[in-house]
Structure formats: C-alpha cells, structure tokens
CSV table of C-alpha atoms in Angstrom, one decimal:
chain,number,residue,atom,x,y,z
A,1,MET,CA,-5.9,-35.7,15.9
A,2,LEU,CA,-2.7,-33.7,16.6
A,3,VAL,CA,-0.7,-36.4,18.2
A,4,ASP,CA,-1.1,-40.2,18.1
A,5,ASP,CA,-2.8,-41.4,21.2
A,6,GLU,CA,-0.5,-44.4,21.4
A,7,ASP,CA,2.6,-42.4,21.3
A,8,ALA,CA,3.0,-42.0,25.1
A,9,GLU,CA,6.5,-40.7,25.1
A,10,LEU,CA,6.0,-37.7,22.9
A,11,ARG,CA,2.4,-37.0,24.2
A,12,ALA,CA,3.5,-36.9,27.8
A,13,ALA,CA,6.3,-34.5,27.1
A,14,ILE,CA,4.0,-32.3,25.1
A,15,LEU,CA,1.5,-32.1,27.9
A,16,LEU,CA,4.2,-31.2,30.4
A,17,SER,CA,5.5,-28.3,28.3
A,18,MET,CA,2.7,-26.2,26.9
A,19,GLN,CA,4.5,-23.1,28.1
A,20,VAL,CA,7.6,-21.8,26.3
A,21,ASP,CA,10.5,-20.3,28.2
A,22,GLU,CA,10.8,-16.5,28.2
A,23,PRO,CA,14.0,-15.4,26.4
A,24,ASN,CA,17.0,-14.6,28.5
A,25,GLY,CA,17.6,-11.1,27.3
A,26,GLY,CA,21.2,-10.9,28.3
A,27,ASN,CA,22.5,-13.9,26.4
A,28,GLU,CA,23.3,-14.3,22.7
A,29,THR,CA,22.0,-17.3,20.8
A,30,ASP,CA,24.0,-19.5,18.5
A,31,ALA,CA,22.0,-18.2,15.6
A,32,GLY,CA,23.3,-14.7,15.8
A,33,GLY,CA,22.4,-12.9,19.0
A,34,GLU,CA,19.3,-11.5,20.7
A,35,GLY,CA,18.0,-9.8,17.5
A,36,ALA,CA,18.1,-13.0,15.5
A,37,ALA,CA,16.4,-14.9,18.4
A,38,ALA,CA,13.6,-12.4,18.6
A,39,ALA,CA,13.1,-12.5,14.8
A,40,ALA,CA,13.0,-16.3,14.9
A,41,ALA,CA,10.5,-16.3,17.8
A,42,GLU,CA,8.2,-13.9,16.0
A,43,ALA,CA,8.3,-15.9,12.8
A,44,ARG,CA,7.9,-19.3,14.4
A,45,PRO,CA,4.3,-20.5,14.1
A,46,ALA,CA,2.4,-22.0,17.0
A,47,ALA,CA,3.5,-25.7,17.5
A,48,VAL,CA,1.5,-28.6,18.9
A,49,GLY,CA,3.5,-28.1,22.0
A,50,ALA,CA,7.1,-27.7,23.1
A,51,VAL,CA,9.2,-30.6,24.4
A,52,ARG,CA,11.9,-29.1,26.6
A,53,PRO,CA,14.9,-31.0,28.1
A,54,GLU,CA,14.0,-29.8,31.6
A,55,ASP,CA,10.6,-31.4,31.3
A,56,GLY,CA,11.9,-34.9,30.9
A,57,ASP,CA,14.7,-37.1,29.5
A,58,LEU,CA,14.0,-36.8,25.8
A,59,MET,CA,17.3,-35.1,24.9
A,60,GLU,CA,19.1,-37.6,27.2
A,61,ARG,CA,17.5,-40.5,25.5
A,62,ILE,CA,18.2,-39.2,22.0
A,63,ASN,CA,21.8,-38.5,23.1
A,64,GLY,CA,22.2,-42.2,24.1
A,65,VAL,CA,20.6,-43.5,20.9
A,66,CYS,CA,22.9,-41.4,18.8
A,67,TRP,CA,26.2,-41.7,20.7
A,68,GLY,CA,25.9,-44.8,22.7
A,69,GLU,CA,27.0,-45.7,26.2
A,70,GLN,CA,29.6,-42.9,26.4
A,71,ALA,CA,27.0,-40.2,25.8
A,72,ALA,CA,26.5,-39.2,29.4
A,73,ASN,CA,30.2,-39.0,30.2
A,74,PRO,CA,31.9,-38.5,26.8
A,75,SER,CA,35.5,-39.7,26.3
A,76,ALA,CA,38.1,-37.7,24.5
A,77,ALA,CA,37.5,-39.9,21.5
A,78,LEU,CA,33.7,-39.2,21.5
A,79,LEU,CA,34.3,-35.4,22.0
A,80,GLU,CA,36.6,-35.5,18.9
A,81,VAL,CA,34.0,-37.3,16.8
A,82,GLN,CA,31.3,-34.9,18.0
A,83,SER,CA,33.5,-31.9,17.0
A,84,ARG,CA,33.6,-33.2,13.4
A,85,TRP,CA,29.8,-33.5,13.4
A,86,CYS,CA,29.5,-29.8,14.3
A,87,GLN,CA,28.7,-28.2,10.9
A,88,GLY,CA,25.7,-26.8,9.2
A,89,PHE,CA,24.0,-27.2,5.8
A,90,ARG,CA,26.1,-24.9,3.7
A,91,PHE,CA,26.4,-24.7,-0.1
A,92,VAL,CA,29.7,-24.3,-2.0
A,93,ASP,CA,30.4,-21.3,-4.2
A,94,SER,CA,31.7,-23.6,-7.0
A,95,GLU,CA,28.4,-25.5,-7.3
A,96,PRO,CA,25.4,-23.5,-5.8
A,97,ALA,CA,23.2,-26.6,-5.3
A,98,ALA,CA,25.9,-28.8,-3.7
A,99,LEU,CA,26.3,-29.1,0.1
A,100,LYS,CA,29.8,-28.9,1.5
A,101,GLN,CA,31.1,-31.4,4.0
A,102,GLU,CA,33.8,-29.9,6.2
A,103,ALA,CA,35.1,-33.0,8.0
A,104,GLY,CA,34.8,-36.7,8.0
A,105,GLY,CA,31.8,-38.3,9.7
A,106,PRO,CA,28.5,-36.5,8.9
A,107,CYS,CA,28.3,-37.8,5.3
A,108,GLY,CA,25.6,-40.2,6.6
A,109,ILE,CA,23.4,-37.1,7.0
A,110,ILE,CA,24.8,-34.7,4.3
A,111,GLY,CA,24.7,-37.4,1.6
A,112,PRO,CA,21.0,-38.3,2.0
A,113,VAL,CA,20.0,-34.6,2.4
A,114,GLN,CA,21.9,-33.8,-0.9
A,115,ALA,CA,20.0,-36.7,-2.5
A,116,PHE,CA,16.6,-35.5,-1.4
A,117,LEU,CA,17.6,-32.0,-2.4
A,118,LEU,CA,18.4,-33.2,-5.9
A,119,ARG,CA,15.1,-35.0,-6.0
A,120,ARG,CA,13.4,-31.7,-5.3
A,121,LEU,CA,15.4,-29.8,-7.8
A,122,ILE,CA,15.1,-32.2,-10.7
A,123,TYR,CA,11.9,-34.3,-10.2
A,124,VAL,CA,9.5,-32.5,-7.8
A,125,PRO,CA,8.8,-28.9,-8.9
A,126,ARG,CA,7.9,-26.5,-6.1
A,127,GLU,CA,4.5,-24.9,-5.9
A,128,GLY,CA,4.3,-21.8,-8.0
A,129,THR,CA,6.7,-23.0,-10.7
A,130,ASP,CA,3.8,-24.4,-12.8
A,131,GLY,CA,5.8,-27.6,-13.3
A,132,LYS,CA,8.4,-25.8,-15.3
A,133,ALA,CA,12.0,-27.1,-15.2
A,134,ILE,CA,14.5,-25.0,-13.4
A,135,ASN,CA,18.3,-24.8,-13.7
A,136,TRP,CA,18.9,-27.5,-11.1
A,137,ARG,CA,22.6,-26.6,-10.8
A,138,SER,CA,21.9,-22.9,-10.0
A,139,PRO,CA,18.3,-22.7,-8.8
A,140,PRO,CA,16.6,-19.6,-7.4
A,141,ASP,CA,15.8,-19.7,-3.7
A,142,ILE,CA,18.0,-22.7,-3.0
A,143,ASP,CA,17.2,-22.4,0.7
A,144,LEU,CA,13.5,-23.1,0.0
A,145,TYR,CA,14.5,-26.4,-1.8
A,146,LEU,CA,16.8,-27.3,1.2
A,147,ILE,CA,13.8,-26.8,3.6
A,148,ASP,CA,11.7,-29.0,1.4
A,149,ALA,CA,14.4,-31.7,1.3
A,150,LEU,CA,14.8,-31.6,5.1
A,151,LEU,CA,11.1,-31.9,5.7
A,152,ASP,CA,10.7,-34.7,3.1
A,153,ILE,CA,13.1,-36.8,5.3
A,154,LEU,CA,11.4,-35.8,8.6
A,155,THR,CA,8.0,-36.5,7.2
A,156,GLN,CA,8.8,-40.0,6.2
A,157,CYS,CA,10.4,-40.6,9.6
A,158,GLY,CA,7.0,-39.9,11.2
A,159,ALA,CA,4.7,-41.2,8.5
A,160,GLU,CA,4.5,-44.9,9.4
A,161,LEU,CA,3.5,-44.2,13.0
A,162,ALA,CA,1.4,-41.1,12.2
A,163,ARG,CA,3.7,-38.9,14.3
A,164,PRO,CA,4.1,-35.2,13.9
A,165,VAL,CA,7.3,-33.6,12.5
A,166,VAL,CA,9.5,-32.6,15.4
A,167,LEU,CA,12.0,-29.8,15.0
A,168,ALA,CA,15.0,-29.4,17.3
A,169,THR,CA,16.1,-25.8,17.7
A,170,ILE,CA,18.3,-23.9,20.1
A,171,ALA,CA,16.0,-22.3,22.7
A,172,GLU,CA,15.9,-18.5,22.7
A,173,GLY,CA,18.5,-16.8,24.9
A,174,LYS,CA,20.7,-19.8,25.2
A,175,GLU,CA,24.4,-19.5,24.6
A,176,VAL,CA,26.0,-22.5,22.9
A,177,ARG,CA,29.7,-23.0,22.7
A,178,SER,CA,29.9,-26.9,22.8
A,179,VAL,CA,27.9,-30.0,22.1
A,180,ALA,CA,27.3,-30.2,25.9
A,181,ASP,CA,25.8,-26.7,25.8
A,182,LEU,CA,23.7,-27.7,22.8
A,183,HIS,CA,22.2,-30.7,24.6
A,184,SER,CA,21.2,-28.4,27.5
A,185,ALA,CA,19.7,-25.7,25.1
A,186,VAL,CA,17.8,-27.8,22.6
A,187,ARG,CA,14.0,-27.5,22.5
A,188,PHE,CA,11.7,-29.8,20.5
A,189,ASP,CA,8.6,-28.5,18.8
A,190,PRO,CA,6.1,-30.9,17.1
A,191,TYR,CA,4.1,-29.7,14.2
A,192,ASP,CA,1.0,-31.5,13.0
A,193,ASP,CA,1.0,-30.1,9.4
A,194,ARG,CA,3.8,-29.5,6.9
A,195,ALA,CA,3.0,-25.9,6.3
A,196,SER,CA,3.6,-24.9,9.9
A,197,ALA,CA,6.7,-27.1,10.1
A,198,SER,CA,8.0,-25.4,6.9
A,199,THR,CA,7.4,-21.9,8.4
A,200,ALA,CA,9.1,-22.9,11.6
A,201,LEU,CA,12.1,-24.4,9.8
A,202,ARG,CA,12.4,-21.3,7.6
A,203,ALA,CA,12.5,-19.1,10.7
A,204,SER,CA,15.2,-21.3,12.2
A,205,LEU,CA,17.2,-21.9,9.1
A,206,GLU,CA,20.1,-19.8,10.3
A,207,GLN,CA,20.6,-22.4,13.1
A,208,TYR,CA,20.5,-25.2,10.6
A,209,ASN,CA,23.1,-23.4,8.4
A,210,GLY,CA,25.2,-22.8,11.5
A,211,GLU,CA,27.7,-24.8,13.5
A,212,TYR,CA,25.2,-27.3,15.0
A,213,GLY,CA,22.8,-27.6,12.0
A,214,VAL,CA,23.6,-31.3,11.2
A,215,LEU,CA,23.2,-32.3,14.9
A,216,LEU,CA,19.9,-30.4,15.1
A,217,PHE,CA,18.6,-32.3,12.1
A,218,LEU,CA,19.9,-35.6,13.4
A,219,TYR,CA,18.0,-35.0,16.7
A,220,SER,CA,14.9,-33.9,14.8
A,221,ALA,CA,14.9,-37.1,12.8
A,222,VAL,CA,15.2,-39.3,16.0
A,223,ALA,CA,12.6,-37.3,17.8
A,224,THR,CA,10.2,-37.5,14.9
A,225,ARG,CA,10.6,-41.2,14.5
A,226,GLY,CA,10.6,-41.7,18.3
A,227,VAL,CA,13.3,-43.1,20.5
A,228,GLU,CA,11.4,-46.3,21.2
A,229,ALA,CA,10.7,-46.7,17.5
A,230,VAL,CA,14.3,-46.2,16.6
A,231,GLU,CA,15.3,-48.9,19.1
A,232,GLY,CA,12.6,-51.2,17.9
A,233,ASP,CA,13.7,-50.7,14.3
A,234,GLN,CA,17.1,-52.1,15.1
A,235,GLY,CA,15.8,-55.3,16.7
A,236,LEU,CA,17.8,-57.4,19.2
A,237,GLU,CA,21.2,-55.7,18.7
A,238,LEU,CA,21.0,-52.0,19.6
A,239,ASP,CA,23.9,-50.0,18.2
A,240,ALA,CA,24.5,-46.3,18.5
A,241,LEU,CA,23.5,-44.5,15.3
A,242,ILE,CA,27.1,-43.1,15.1
A,243,SER,CA,29.9,-45.6,15.5
A,244,LEU,CA,33.1,-45.1,17.4
A,245,PRO,CA,36.0,-44.5,17.2
A,246,PHE,CA,35.7,-43.2,13.6
A,247,GLY,CA,32.4,-41.4,13.9
A,248,HIS,CA,30.7,-42.9,10.8
A,249,ALA,CA,26.9,-43.2,10.5
A,250,ASN,CA,25.9,-46.8,10.8
A,251,GLN,CA,23.4,-48.5,8.5
A,252,SER,CA,20.5,-47.8,10.9
A,253,LEU,CA,21.1,-44.1,10.6
A,254,VAL,CA,21.5,-44.2,6.8
A,255,ASN,CA,18.2,-46.1,6.6
A,256,LEU,CA,16.5,-43.7,8.9
A,257,MET,CA,17.5,-40.9,6.5
A,258,LEU,CA,16.6,-42.8,3.3
A,259,VAL,CA,13.4,-44.7,4.3
A,260,GLY,CA,12.3,-43.3,7.6
A,261,ALA,CA,13.0,-46.4,9.7
A,262,ALA,CA,16.3,-47.2,11.5
A,263,VAL,CA,16.5,-50.8,10.4
A,264,GLN,CA,19.9,-52.4,10.3
A,265,HIS,CA,19.6,-54.3,7.0
A,266,VAL,CA,19.4,-53.4,3.3
A,267,HIS,CA,17.5,-56.5,2.0
A,268,ASP,CA,13.8,-56.4,1.0
A,269,GLY,CA,11.3,-57.1,3.6
A,270,VAL,CA,11.9,-59.4,6.6
A,271,GLN,CA,14.3,-62.4,6.5
A,272,ASP,CA,13.9,-65.1,9.1
A,273,VAL,CA,17.2,-66.7,10.1
A,274,GLY,CA,15.9,-67.9,13.5
A,275,VAL,CA,15.2,-64.3,14.4
A,276,PRO,CA,13.5,-61.8,12.1
A,277,LEU,CA,15.9,-59.4,10.3
A,278,ARG,CA,14.0,-56.3,9.2
A,279,GLY,CA,15.0,-54.7,6.0
A,280,VAL,CA,13.4,-52.2,3.7
A,281,SER,CA,9.6,-52.7,3.3
A,282,ALA,CA,8.8,-50.6,0.2
A,283,GLN,CA,10.3,-48.8,-2.8
A,284,PRO,CA,12.0,-45.7,-1.5
A,285,GLU,CA,12.4,-42.3,-3.1
A,286,ILE,CA,16.2,-42.5,-3.0
A,287,GLY,CA,18.2,-45.7,-3.6
A,288,TYR,CA,21.4,-47.1,-2.1
A,289,LEU,CA,24.3,-49.0,-3.5
A,290,THR,CA,27.4,-50.1,-1.5
A,291,ILE,CA,30.9,-51.4,-2.0
A,292,LEU,CA,30.1,-53.8,0.8
A,293,GLU,CA,27.9,-55.8,-1.6
A,294,GLN,CA,30.8,-56.1,-4.1
A,295,LEU,CA,32.9,-57.4,-1.1
A,296,ARG,CA,30.1,-59.9,-0.4
A,297,TYR,CA,29.3,-58.6,3.1
A,298,VAL,CA,25.7,-57.6,2.3
A,299,SER,CA,23.2,-58.1,-0.4
A,300,VAL,CA,21.2,-54.9,-1.2
A,301,GLY,CA,17.6,-55.6,-2.1
A,302,SER,CA,15.6,-54.6,-5.1
A,303,PHE,CA,13.8,-51.8,-3.4
A,304,LEU,CA,17.0,-49.8,-2.6
A,305,LYS,CA,18.5,-50.7,-6.0
A,306,ASN,CA,15.4,-49.5,-7.8
A,307,PRO,CA,14.1,-46.3,-6.2
A,308,ARG,CA,11.3,-44.1,-7.5
A,309,HIS,CA,13.9,-41.6,-8.8
A,310,PRO,CA,17.3,-42.3,-10.4
A,311,ILE,CA,19.2,-41.0,-7.4
A,312,TRP,CA,21.4,-43.3,-5.3
A,313,LEU,CA,23.5,-42.9,-2.1
A,314,LEU,CA,26.8,-44.7,-2.7
A,315,GLY,CA,28.6,-46.2,0.2
A,316,SER,CA,32.3,-47.0,0.5
A,317,GLU,CA,33.8,-48.5,3.6
A,318,THR,CA,34.1,-45.0,5.2
A,319,HIS,CA,32.2,-42.4,3.2
A,320,PHE,CA,28.9,-41.7,1.4
A,321,THR,CA,28.5,-39.9,-1.9
A,322,VAL,CA,25.6,-39.5,-4.4
A,323,LEU,CA,25.1,-40.7,-8.0
A,324,PHE,CA,22.1,-39.3,-9.9
A,325,SER,CA,20.7,-39.0,-13.4
A,326,LEU,CA,18.3,-36.8,-15.3
A,327,ASP,CA,17.3,-39.9,-17.3
A,328,ALA,CA,14.0,-41.2,-15.8
A,329,ARG,CA,14.3,-44.4,-17.9
A,330,LEU,CA,16.6,-45.7,-15.2
A,331,THR,CA,13.7,-46.1,-12.9
A,332,ALA,CA,10.9,-46.6,-15.4
A,333,GLY,CA,9.1,-49.1,-13.2
A,334,GLU,CA,9.5,-52.6,-11.9
A,335,GLY,CA,9.6,-55.0,-14.9
A,336,PRO,CA,8.7,-58.7,-14.6
A,337,VAL,CA,12.3,-59.9,-14.2
A,338,THR,CA,13.2,-57.2,-11.7
A,339,ARG,CA,10.1,-58.1,-9.7
A,340,ALA,CA,10.9,-61.8,-9.9
A,341,LYS,CA,14.4,-61.1,-8.6
A,342,ARG,CA,13.0,-59.0,-5.7
A,343,VAL,CA,10.5,-61.7,-4.6
A,344,PHE,CA,13.1,-64.5,-4.9
A,345,GLY,CA,15.5,-62.4,-2.8
A,346,GLU,CA,12.9,-62.0,-0.1
A,347,HIS,CA,13.0,-65.8,0.4
A,348,ASP,CA,16.8,-66.0,0.1
A,349,ALA,CA,17.6,-65.6,3.8
A,350,ALA,CA,21.3,-66.1,3.4
A,351,GLY,CA,21.6,-63.7,0.5
A,352,GLY,CA,23.5,-66.3,-1.5
A,353,GLY,CA,21.5,-66.3,-4.7
A,354,PHE,CA,19.6,-69.5,-4.0
A,355,ILE,CA,16.5,-70.8,-2.1
A,356,MET,CA,15.5,-74.2,-1.0
A,357,PRO,CA,12.9,-76.1,-3.2
A,358,ASP,CA,10.2,-75.8,-0.6
A,359,LYS,CA,10.2,-72.0,-1.1
A,360,VAL,CA,9.4,-72.2,-4.8
A,361,PRO,CA,5.6,-72.5,-4.3
A,362,LEU,CA,5.7,-69.4,-2.1
A,363,VAL,CA,7.7,-67.4,-4.6
A,364,LEU,CA,5.4,-68.4,-7.5
A,365,ARG,CA,2.3,-67.5,-5.5
A,366,GLU,CA,3.6,-64.0,-4.7
A,367,LEU,CA,4.4,-63.6,-8.4
A,368,GLY,CA,0.9,-64.7,-9.4
A,369,ILE,CA,2.1,-67.8,-11.2
A,370,GLU,CA,-0.2,-70.8,-10.8
A,371,ARG,CA,0.8,-74.5,-11.1
A,372,THR,CA,-1.0,-77.7,-10.4
A,373,PRO,CA,0.7,-80.0,-7.8
A,374,ALA,CA,2.0,-82.2,-10.6
A,375,GLU,CA,3.3,-79.2,-12.6
A,376,MET,CA,4.9,-77.8,-9.4
A,377,ALA,CA,6.8,-81.1,-8.8
A,378,ALA,CA,8.0,-81.2,-12.4
A,379,LEU,CA,9.1,-77.5,-12.2
A,380,ILE,CA,11.1,-78.0,-9.0
A,381,ALA,CA,12.8,-81.0,-10.5
A,382,ARG,CA,13.7,-78.9,-13.5
A,383,LEU,CA,15.0,-76.1,-11.3
A,384,GLY,CA,17.6,-78.4,-9.9
A,385,GLY,CA,16.2,-80.4,-7.0
A,386,ASP,CA,18.5,-79.8,-4.0
A,387,VAL,CA,18.8,-76.0,-4.2
A,388,VAL,CA,17.3,-73.5,-6.7
A,389,LEU,CA,19.7,-70.9,-8.1
A,390,LEU,CA,18.3,-67.4,-9.0
A,391,SER,CA,19.9,-67.7,-12.5
A,392,THR,CA,18.2,-71.0,-13.1
A,393,PHE,CA,14.9,-69.7,-11.8
A,394,LEU,CA,15.0,-66.8,-14.2
A,395,ASP,CA,16.1,-68.9,-17.2
A,396,VAL,CA,13.2,-71.4,-16.7
A,397,LEU,CA,10.4,-69.0,-15.7
A,398,TYR,CA,11.4,-66.1,-17.9
A,399,PRO,CA,13.1,-67.7,-21.0
A,400,GLY,CA,14.5,-65.1,-23.4
A,401,ALA,CA,13.8,-62.1,-21.1
A,402,SER,CA,16.6,-59.8,-20.3
A,403,ALA,CA,17.4,-59.3,-16.6
A,404,ASP,CA,19.0,-56.0,-17.5
A,405,GLU,CA,16.5,-53.4,-18.5
A,406,THR,CA,19.1,-50.6,-18.5
A,407,PRO,CA,19.2,-48.1,-21.5
A,408,ALA,CA,22.2,-48.7,-23.7
A,409,ASN,CA,23.5,-45.1,-23.1
A,410,PHE,CA,22.7,-42.6,-20.4
A,411,VAL,CA,24.3,-39.7,-18.5
A,412,VAL,CA,25.0,-39.7,-14.7
A,413,TYR,CA,26.4,-37.2,-12.3
A,414,HIS,CA,28.5,-37.9,-9.2
A,415,TYR,CA,28.6,-35.7,-6.0
A,416,ASN,CA,31.2,-35.9,-3.2
A,417,GLY,CA,30.8,-33.3,-0.4
A,418,ILE,CA,34.5,-33.5,0.4
A,419,ALA,CA,36.7,-32.2,-2.4
A,420,SER,CA,40.1,-33.7,-3.1
A,421,PRO,CA,43.1,-31.5,-2.2
A,422,GLY,CA,43.4,-28.7,-4.7
A,423,ALA,CA,40.0,-29.4,-6.1
A,424,VAL,CA,36.5,-28.0,-5.5
A,425,VAL,CA,33.1,-29.7,-4.8
A,426,ARG,CA,31.3,-30.2,-8.1
A,427,PHE,CA,28.8,-32.4,-9.8
A,428,THR,CA,31.0,-34.6,-12.1
A,429,ARG,CA,29.3,-35.7,-15.4
A,430,GLY,CA,29.7,-39.2,-16.6
A,431,GLN,CA,28.7,-40.9,-19.9
A,432,ALA,CA,27.5,-44.4,-19.1
A,433,LYS,CA,27.3,-47.4,-21.5
A,434,SER,CA,25.7,-50.7,-20.5
A,435,SER,CA,28.3,-52.7,-22.4
A,436,ALA,CA,30.4,-55.6,-21.3
A,437,PRO,CA,32.9,-54.3,-18.6
A,438,ARG,CA,36.6,-54.9,-18.5
A,439,ASP,CA,37.6,-57.6,-16.1
A,440,PHE,CA,40.4,-55.5,-14.5
A,441,GLY,CA,41.2,-52.0,-13.4
A,442,ALA,CA,37.7,-51.1,-12.3
A,443,SER,CA,37.6,-48.0,-10.1
A,444,PRO,CA,35.9,-48.2,-6.7
A,445,VAL,CA,32.9,-46.2,-8.0
A,446,LEU,CA,32.4,-48.6,-10.9
A,447,ARG,CA,32.7,-51.6,-8.5
A,448,VAL,CA,29.8,-50.1,-6.6
A,449,LEU,CA,27.7,-49.3,-9.7
A,450,ARG,CA,28.2,-52.9,-11.0
A,451,THR,CA,26.3,-54.3,-8.1
A,452,LYS,CA,23.3,-52.9,-9.9
A,453,TRP,CA,24.4,-52.7,-13.5
A,454,SER,CA,26.7,-55.7,-14.0
A,455,ALA,CA,27.8,-54.6,-17.5
A,456,LEU,CA,28.6,-51.0,-17.1
A,457,GLU,CA,31.3,-48.5,-18.1
A,458,VAL,CA,31.3,-44.9,-17.2
A,459,ASP,CA,33.6,-42.2,-18.6
A,460,PHE,CA,33.6,-39.4,-16.1
A,461,ASP,CA,34.8,-35.9,-17.0
A,462,ALA,CA,37.1,-35.9,-14.0
A,463,GLU,CA,38.3,-38.4,-11.4
A,464,VAL,CA,35.6,-39.4,-8.9
A,465,LYS,CA,36.1,-40.9,-5.5
A,466,ILE,CA,33.7,-42.6,-3.1
C-alpha cells in the first residue's frame, strides 16, 4: 500500500496530480537557475505522486496551520517574522557539524534538527561505516548525515498514521523572491520508502541549504503528519505553530519535531482534567528540558526527560539550544524508581507532585505491584490519607532506593546556533558532577538542567547561554 486508504486529504491530492508541470525554461529557480533545476529534476526519483498547489488547497491549509489567521493577508508584523524564518540549513566554519541560526525565531526547527544530526553522528552509524566511530565534530560527508537527520524527523511524523514522507520543494522553473512567491511555487511529493525520499532530498539539498530551506522543511513536516492530524493533535485549542508577534515556535511545533505529533503538552500520556490533555505517548529519541518547569509553568514528563539517547533540546522563554553527551550511561534504561515516578506522574493531573488516594491502586497495578484489599487500605493510610505525595510514595514503596541514577561525573556539550557578539558558534564542553548544588547564583542553563538532575554542577569551558 503506497498511501493509507483512510488518508483522504493526501490521497485525493495525489490522484489529482499525477502529472508534473513542465519546466518554464525562461525562469531561474531559487536553487540556482535553469541548470540546477534540470539537474535536480533528473536526479529526483519517481514519487508516489505530486501534490501541487494549483490542484487544491494543501499549501493554503498548511500556511494557516503554521502562521494562523493572518496567513492569507499577512500583516507587517507577520511579514517581518517570516523574513527571519527565511534561512537554510547551513554549517558554520568554526564547527563543521554545527548548524548556524541567522536570526531569532527558527530555533524551534534548527535546534531539533541539530539534535537529530548529533544522534546520527554519535549514536547511529551510517551504512558502510561498519559501525566504526567517526569524528563527530568534523565528519566526512556531513550533508549525508544532515539528510538522514531530516528524514528521521519526517519519518516519525508519518509513522503513527502510516503516511508517506512528503517533501516540499520549489517547482522547476519557478522564480522565488518572497515567502508569498514560495507559497505559490511549492510542490509536495510523497515517497513511500526511505530510499527514494533520501535520493529526492539529496537532489533538492541545495534548496534546503538555501534561503527557504527551513520553511520547506517545516511545510514538509506538516504535510507528512497531515493538516487534520496536526489540528487533531492540538485538541480543543488550535494555535498557529509559530506565535506572533515574536515568531517563536510554540510547543506543538517543538513536539512535532521531537516526537512526530503536534501535541501541546509535555507530560507523559493523557491527563484528564475534565478534557483530555494529550502529552507524549512514548520514550522519544531526543529529550526536552525547559526553564518553564523551573518557573513552575509546566511539568515535563519522564519520557522527555529520559530519551533513548543523551541529547536534550533545552528551552528558555525565547530560545532553544541543545545539550548532549557521549556518555550513554545517562540514558542507560528506565530504572524502577524512574518508572515509578513516570507512572505516578501520569495520574498527577495537576502536575503538583501528588495524587488522590483513590489513584493509588491504579498506579500500583500499572507498576505490577499487588496488594490485598486489606493491605491496600493499610498502605493508603500509611501514605498519608488525604493526598499522596510523590516523595512519600517513593519512600514507602522503594525504601533505600536512590531516585537519582545519575553517574557521579560525566561530560556534556552545549550547542547554541546563535553566537554571542564577538564569538563563534561552537560545541562548549562541560564537566558535570552530580553533587549538592549551591543554593544561589545558578546560571539559566543550570536551572534548566536541575529540573532533571536536582543535584548538579557543571563547569563549562566557556560561558553558555540558553
């Protein structure tokens, strides 16, 4: 099956557009002119079909999902925000594996792509390398790793609904000088296997490196997930993926990049507070930590705090950076205490670190802990009666067990795609110690990290900012 039969939106568009436009030989393309367009067309493999703007309202709908009510008639503020999102995936000379962010705004895309790129460089060897480690800071064929990272994100956007990867590219012969031009020139090609998608992306990589690369990838992710699915992920409150007036990626867009679903929340599973609030449903490849938890606005769940690989997107109030480590012990698996905290948190609808006593049997059942009715009543009384605190629950059920399974010493690196004035983008090394922290003077990055490692000190080689 090339396309899911239940996916009416994408299927209808594909059936309407099995023929591809002939190139307009007199116009240059954004990717470098007629010659580049011809080369890309020759290299591009056959797709499942081509979804073209003139065949329907797909680009219009994606535009609305990304930019909100002003998308059709953009205000001066929206045009200014869109101009800051006009950049490609480019590496810096000072750090060959580090992406450069040229203006404020698109860090919600660039940060996750950098995280998935580091995952590929450090933990997932490419085919043909025989599993041998490479110099992750200066790898050969960095563009191939970038393609892998982009496809990893797109693949998980489509995986849950069995949708094909959809690549947005600028149609041959189209001249693009503005975002409005881009929206009129975009074509969408679905690919039912990774190999063909990889070949197509490699043929179009110049566009993704170019001025509109980040936007093309954003539109690819939404098209791959599906407009209706993105709206359904968000639930009752539909927000544009990019907020105005500042142009930051909202949590739904960050989650789309990290876990493949545009859910609005960062807790584990679904919390019912009268309406179901969808969070993260499984352990992701890349994690997430945020200053908003330290400020008590949100409570990040165990899944995002404990990803498969020791790589975390870090969120401040206005920016996203990346923390990562080569020390696989940091994500060595979910221990019993960590699992207990996660399951407890799934029943803590308010995120306040407590549950009501009637939830205790449900938590124990999910943890595989059996008690007779008499034993359950005695346990609930011992846990406190009126409310059950997480700390008390762990002390009683897991006496003597350490809730912190962190190594005593480990090395981390920090990435920020925007360099400070007079500095360059680099991976900044830090020596971490899981010792009792000072009660004062913590930097913003440490305040974020302590939402996961409560007793942590990190001595970075240079100042880091989030």
